[in-house]
Short mmCIF file of C-alpha atoms in Angstrom, two decimals:
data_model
loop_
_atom_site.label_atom_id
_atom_site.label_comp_id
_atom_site.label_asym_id
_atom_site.label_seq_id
_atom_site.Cartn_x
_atom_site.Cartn_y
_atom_site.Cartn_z
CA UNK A 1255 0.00 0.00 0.00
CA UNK A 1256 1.37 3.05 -0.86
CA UNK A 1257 1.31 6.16 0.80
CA UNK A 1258 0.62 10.06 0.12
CA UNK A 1259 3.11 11.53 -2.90
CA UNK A 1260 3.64 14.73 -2.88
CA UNK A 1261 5.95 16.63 -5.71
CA UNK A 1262 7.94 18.48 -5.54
CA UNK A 1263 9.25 18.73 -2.16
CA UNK A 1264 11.45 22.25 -2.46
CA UNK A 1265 10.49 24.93 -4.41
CA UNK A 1266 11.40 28.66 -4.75
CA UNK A 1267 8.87 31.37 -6.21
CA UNK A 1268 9.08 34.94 -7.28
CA UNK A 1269 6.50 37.10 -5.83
CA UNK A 1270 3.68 37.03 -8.31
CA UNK A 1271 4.52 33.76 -10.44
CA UNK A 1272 2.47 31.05 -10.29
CA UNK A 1273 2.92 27.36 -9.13
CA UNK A 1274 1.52 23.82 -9.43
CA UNK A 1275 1.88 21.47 -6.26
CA UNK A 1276 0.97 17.77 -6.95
CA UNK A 1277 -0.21 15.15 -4.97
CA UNK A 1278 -0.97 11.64 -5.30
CA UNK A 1279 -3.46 10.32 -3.14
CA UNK A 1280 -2.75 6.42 -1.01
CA UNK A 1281 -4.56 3.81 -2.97
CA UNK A 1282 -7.98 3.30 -2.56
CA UNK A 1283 -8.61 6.72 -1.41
CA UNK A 1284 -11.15 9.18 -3.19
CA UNK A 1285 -10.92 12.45 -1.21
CA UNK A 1286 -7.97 14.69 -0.92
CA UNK A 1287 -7.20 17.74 1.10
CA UNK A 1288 -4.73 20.53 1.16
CA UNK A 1289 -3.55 22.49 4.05
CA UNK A 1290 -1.10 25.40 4.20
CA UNK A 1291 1.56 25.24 7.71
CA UNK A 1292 3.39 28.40 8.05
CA UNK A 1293 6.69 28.43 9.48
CA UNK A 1294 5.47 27.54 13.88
CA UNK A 1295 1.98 26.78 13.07
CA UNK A 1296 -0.47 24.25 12.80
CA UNK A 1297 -2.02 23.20 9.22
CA UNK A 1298 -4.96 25.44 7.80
CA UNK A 1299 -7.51 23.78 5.71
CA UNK A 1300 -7.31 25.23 2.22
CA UNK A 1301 -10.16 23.01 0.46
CA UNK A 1302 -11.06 19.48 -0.37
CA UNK A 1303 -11.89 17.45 -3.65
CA UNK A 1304 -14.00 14.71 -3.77
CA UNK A 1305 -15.42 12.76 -7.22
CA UNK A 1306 -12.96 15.83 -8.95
CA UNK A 1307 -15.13 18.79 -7.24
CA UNK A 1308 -14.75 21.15 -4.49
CA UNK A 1309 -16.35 20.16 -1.65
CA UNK A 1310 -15.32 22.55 0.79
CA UNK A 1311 -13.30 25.59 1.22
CA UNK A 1312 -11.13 27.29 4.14
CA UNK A 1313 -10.43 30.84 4.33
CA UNK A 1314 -8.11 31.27 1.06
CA UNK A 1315 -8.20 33.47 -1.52
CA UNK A 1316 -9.97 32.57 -5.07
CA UNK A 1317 -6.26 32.77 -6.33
CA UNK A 1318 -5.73 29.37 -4.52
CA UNK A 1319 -7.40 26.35 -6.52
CA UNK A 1320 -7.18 23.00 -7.81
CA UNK A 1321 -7.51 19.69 -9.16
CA UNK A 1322 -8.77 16.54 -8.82
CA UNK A 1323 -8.02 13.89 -11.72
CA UNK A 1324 -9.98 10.54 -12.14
CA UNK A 1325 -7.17 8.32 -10.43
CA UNK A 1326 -7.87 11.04 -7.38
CA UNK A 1327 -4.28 12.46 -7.82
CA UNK A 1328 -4.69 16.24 -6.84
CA UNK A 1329 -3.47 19.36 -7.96
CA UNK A 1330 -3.06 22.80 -5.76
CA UNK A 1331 -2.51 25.99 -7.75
CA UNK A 1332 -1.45 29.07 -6.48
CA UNK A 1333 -1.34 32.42 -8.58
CA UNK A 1334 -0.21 35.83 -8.05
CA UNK A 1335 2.32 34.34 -5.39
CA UNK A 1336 2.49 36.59 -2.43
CA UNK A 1337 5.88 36.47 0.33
CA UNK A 1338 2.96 35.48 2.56
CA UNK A 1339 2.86 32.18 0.51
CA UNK A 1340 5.66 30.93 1.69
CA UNK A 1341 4.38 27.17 3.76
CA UNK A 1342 4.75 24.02 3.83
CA UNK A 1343 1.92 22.61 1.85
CA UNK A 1344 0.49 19.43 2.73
CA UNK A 1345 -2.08 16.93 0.84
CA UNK A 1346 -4.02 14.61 2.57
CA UNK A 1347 -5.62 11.58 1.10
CA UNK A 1348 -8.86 9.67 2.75
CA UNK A 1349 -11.46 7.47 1.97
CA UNK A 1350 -15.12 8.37 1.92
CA UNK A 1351 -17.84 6.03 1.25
CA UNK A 1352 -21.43 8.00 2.42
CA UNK A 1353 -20.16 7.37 5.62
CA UNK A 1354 -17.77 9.94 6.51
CA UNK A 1355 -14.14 8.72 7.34
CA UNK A 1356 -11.57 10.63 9.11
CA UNK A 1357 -8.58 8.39 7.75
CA UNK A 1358 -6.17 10.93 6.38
CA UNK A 1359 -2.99 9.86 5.31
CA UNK A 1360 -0.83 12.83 5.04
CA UNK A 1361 1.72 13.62 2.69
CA UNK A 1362 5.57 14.82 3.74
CA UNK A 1363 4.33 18.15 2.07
CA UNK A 1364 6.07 20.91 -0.41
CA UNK A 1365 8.23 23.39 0.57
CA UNK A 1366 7.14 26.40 -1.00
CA UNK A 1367 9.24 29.66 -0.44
CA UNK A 1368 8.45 32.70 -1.87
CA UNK A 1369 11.59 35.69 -2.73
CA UNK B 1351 -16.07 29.51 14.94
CA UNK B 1352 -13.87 26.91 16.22
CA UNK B 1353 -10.46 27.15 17.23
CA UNK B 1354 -7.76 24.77 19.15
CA UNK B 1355 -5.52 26.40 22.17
CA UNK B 1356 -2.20 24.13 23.10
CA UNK B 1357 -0.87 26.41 25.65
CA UNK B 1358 2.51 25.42 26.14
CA UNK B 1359 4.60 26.06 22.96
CA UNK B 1360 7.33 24.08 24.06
CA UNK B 1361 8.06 21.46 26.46
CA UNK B 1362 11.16 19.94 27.54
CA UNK B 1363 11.59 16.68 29.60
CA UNK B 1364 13.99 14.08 30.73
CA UNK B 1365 13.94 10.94 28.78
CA UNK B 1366 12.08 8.32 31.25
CA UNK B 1367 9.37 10.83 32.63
CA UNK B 1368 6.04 11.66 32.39
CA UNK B 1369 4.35 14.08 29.67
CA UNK B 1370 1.45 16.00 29.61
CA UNK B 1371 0.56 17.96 26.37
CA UNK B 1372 -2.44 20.16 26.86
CA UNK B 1373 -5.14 20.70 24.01
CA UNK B 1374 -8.46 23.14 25.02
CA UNK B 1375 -11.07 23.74 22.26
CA UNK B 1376 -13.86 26.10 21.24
CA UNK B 1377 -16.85 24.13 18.88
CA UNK B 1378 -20.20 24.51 18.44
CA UNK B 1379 -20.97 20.70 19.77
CA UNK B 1380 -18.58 18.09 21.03
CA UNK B 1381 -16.03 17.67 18.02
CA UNK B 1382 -14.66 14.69 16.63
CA UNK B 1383 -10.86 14.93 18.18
CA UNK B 1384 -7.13 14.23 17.20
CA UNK B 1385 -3.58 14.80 18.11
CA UNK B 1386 -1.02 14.10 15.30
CA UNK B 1387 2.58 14.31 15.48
CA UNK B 1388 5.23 15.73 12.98
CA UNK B 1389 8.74 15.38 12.84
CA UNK B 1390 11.20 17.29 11.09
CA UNK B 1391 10.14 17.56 7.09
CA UNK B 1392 7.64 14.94 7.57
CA UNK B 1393 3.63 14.90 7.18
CA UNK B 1394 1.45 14.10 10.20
CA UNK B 1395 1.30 10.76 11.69
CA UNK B 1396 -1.98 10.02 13.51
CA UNK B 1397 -1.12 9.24 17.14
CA UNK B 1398 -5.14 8.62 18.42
CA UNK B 1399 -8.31 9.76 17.87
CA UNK B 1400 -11.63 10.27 20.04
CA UNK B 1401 -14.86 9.98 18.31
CA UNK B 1402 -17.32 8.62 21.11
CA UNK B 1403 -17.51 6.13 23.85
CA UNK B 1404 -14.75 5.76 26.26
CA UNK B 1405 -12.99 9.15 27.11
CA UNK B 1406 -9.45 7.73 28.06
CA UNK B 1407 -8.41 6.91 24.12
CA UNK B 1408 -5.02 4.63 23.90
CA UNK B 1409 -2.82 5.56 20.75
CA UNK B 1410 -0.06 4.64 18.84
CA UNK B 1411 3.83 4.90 20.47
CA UNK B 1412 1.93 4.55 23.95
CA UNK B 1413 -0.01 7.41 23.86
CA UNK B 1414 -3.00 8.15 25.51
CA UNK B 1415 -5.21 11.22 25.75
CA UNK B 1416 -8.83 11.95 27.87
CA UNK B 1417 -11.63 13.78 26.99
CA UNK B 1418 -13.24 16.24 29.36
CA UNK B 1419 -16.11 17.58 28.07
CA UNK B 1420 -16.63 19.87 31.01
CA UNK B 1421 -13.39 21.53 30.44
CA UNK B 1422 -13.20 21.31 26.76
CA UNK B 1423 -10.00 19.18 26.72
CA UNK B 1424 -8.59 16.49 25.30
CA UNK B 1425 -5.04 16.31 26.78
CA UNK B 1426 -1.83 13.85 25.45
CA UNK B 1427 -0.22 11.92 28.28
CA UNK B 1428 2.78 9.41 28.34
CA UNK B 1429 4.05 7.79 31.34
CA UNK B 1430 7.58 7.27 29.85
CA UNK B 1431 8.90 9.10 27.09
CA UNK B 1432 11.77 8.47 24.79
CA UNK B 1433 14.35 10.45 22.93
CA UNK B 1434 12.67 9.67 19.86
CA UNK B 1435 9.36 11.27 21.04
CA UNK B 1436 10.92 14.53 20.16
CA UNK B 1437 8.96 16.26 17.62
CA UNK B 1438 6.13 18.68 17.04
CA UNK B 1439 2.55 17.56 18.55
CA UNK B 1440 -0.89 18.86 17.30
CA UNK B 1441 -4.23 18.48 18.63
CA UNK B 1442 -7.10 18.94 16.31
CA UNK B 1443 -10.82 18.79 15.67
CA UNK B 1444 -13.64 18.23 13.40
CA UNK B 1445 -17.20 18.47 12.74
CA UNK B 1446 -19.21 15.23 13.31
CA UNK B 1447 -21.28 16.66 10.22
CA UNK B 1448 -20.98 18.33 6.71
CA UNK B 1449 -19.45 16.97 4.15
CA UNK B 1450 -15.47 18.07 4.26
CA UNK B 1451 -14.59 16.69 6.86
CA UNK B 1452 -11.61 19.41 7.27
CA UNK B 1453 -9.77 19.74 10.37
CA UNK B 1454 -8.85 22.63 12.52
CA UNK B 1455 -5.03 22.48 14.05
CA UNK B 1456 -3.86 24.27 17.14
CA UNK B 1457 -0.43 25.88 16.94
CA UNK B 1458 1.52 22.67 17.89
CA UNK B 1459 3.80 21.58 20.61
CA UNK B 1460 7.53 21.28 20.05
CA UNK B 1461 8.50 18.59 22.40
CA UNK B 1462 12.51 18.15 23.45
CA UNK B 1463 13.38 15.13 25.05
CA UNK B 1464 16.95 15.53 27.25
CA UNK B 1465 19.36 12.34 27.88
#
C-alpha cells in the first residue's frame, strides 16, 4: 500500500509567479485535502476534492485552486504568489464512502518559499 | 467559529518521565478529536483519535489522551517518554457533520526530550 506523494518537495517562487503542487493520493482513497503550515503553526484547511469537485473551502483566496483527476491524484494551484505564501503545503488523502471517514494519510508536504 | 488552544509552545523533559501535552477547544458541539505528530520535514502521523464512547483513548507509540467535556479538553499523556518522542505535537478537531470533513489544528507543541 502506498502512501501520500507529494511533488515536488522544495520549491522557490518569485512574488507574483504562479505554481503547481501535486499530490498523489494512497490507494484506494477518493478524497484529498490541502492544508497550508506556516513556518510555527499548525495546518490550515485550504479546500477538499472529492469525485474531482470542491467540496469545501477554508479561508483562502480565489487565487488558490485545484484539481482533482480521475485516479484522485490532486493538484493545488497558487497564482499571483504573495511572500505570505511561503508554507509548507500538505495533501491529505482519505477514503469516503457516504459514511464519513476521518482516515487521512498525510503527505511529507512541499516546501514552497516565496523571494 | 472553532479554534484549538495548546498552551505550552514548548516542552522539555527528561527521557524516562512523564508528559502532559495540553489541548483546550472552542466548537459549536462536542467535536470529533485528534492529536497528530510531525517530525522534522515529515507529514502528520496520527497518534489517536476520540470519536465517542470511552474518554481515556489509547494511541499509537503509547499514547494516551482523555476527553473532558466539562473543560473542553482532550489532553496527550505518556508515562515514559523516549528520545525519539521529540517532535512537534498537534491536537485537532472536526465536525461530526458536513461533508469536508476538514480539520482545525492548534499551533503545535515542540517537544525536546533531554538524555
Amino acid at each position: 500500500e502506498t502512501g501520500v506523494t507529494q511533488s515536488p518537495t522544495h520549491l522557490i517562487k518569485t512574488r507574483g509567479q504562479q505554481v503547481t503542487l501535486r499530490c498523489s493520493s494512497q490507494s484506494g482513497h477518493n478524497t484529498v485535502s490541502w492544508y497550508q503550515q506556516a513556518l510555527g503553526q499548525g495546518p490550515q484547511f485550504i479546500f477538499q476534492y472529492y469525485r474531482e469537485e470542491e467540496n469545501g473551502r477554508g479561508n483562502f483566496p480565489p487565487r488558490f485552486s485545484g484539481l482533482q483527476f480521475p485516479n484522485y491524484s490532486s493538484e493545488l494551484n497558487v497564482n499571483a504568489l504573495e511572500l505570505d505564501d511561503s508554507a509548507l503545503y500538505l495533501c491529505a488523502s482519505s477514503f469516503r464512502d457516504g459514511t464519513e471517514s476521518y482516515g487521512y494519510t498525510f503527505g511529507s508536504g512541499t516546501r514552497l518559499t516565496v523571494v | 467559529a472553532q479554534s484549538v488552544t495548546q498552551p505550552d509552545i514548548h516542552i522539555t523533559v527528561s527521557e524516562g518521565a512523564s508528559l502532559e501535552l495540553r489541548c483546550n477547544y472552542s466548537y459549536g458541539a462536542t467535536p470529533y478529536l485528534f492529536w497528530y505528530v510531525q517530525s522534522p520535514g515529515q507529514g502528520l502521523q496520527l497518534l489517536l483519535k476520540y470519536f465517542s464512547g470511552d474518554t481515556l483513548v489509547q494511541g499509537i507509540k503509547g499514547f494516551e489522551a482523555e476527553f473532558k467535556r466539562s473543560q473542553s479538553s482532550f489532553n496527550l499523556r505518556k508515562p515514559s517518554v523516549h528520545w525519539s518522542d521529540a517532535a512537534e505535537y498537534f491536537c485537532a478537531v472536526g465536525p461530526r457533520a458536513g461533508s469536508a470533513r476538514q480539520l482545525t489544528f492548534g499551533s503545535g507543541t515542540q517537544l525536546t526530550v533531554l538524555p
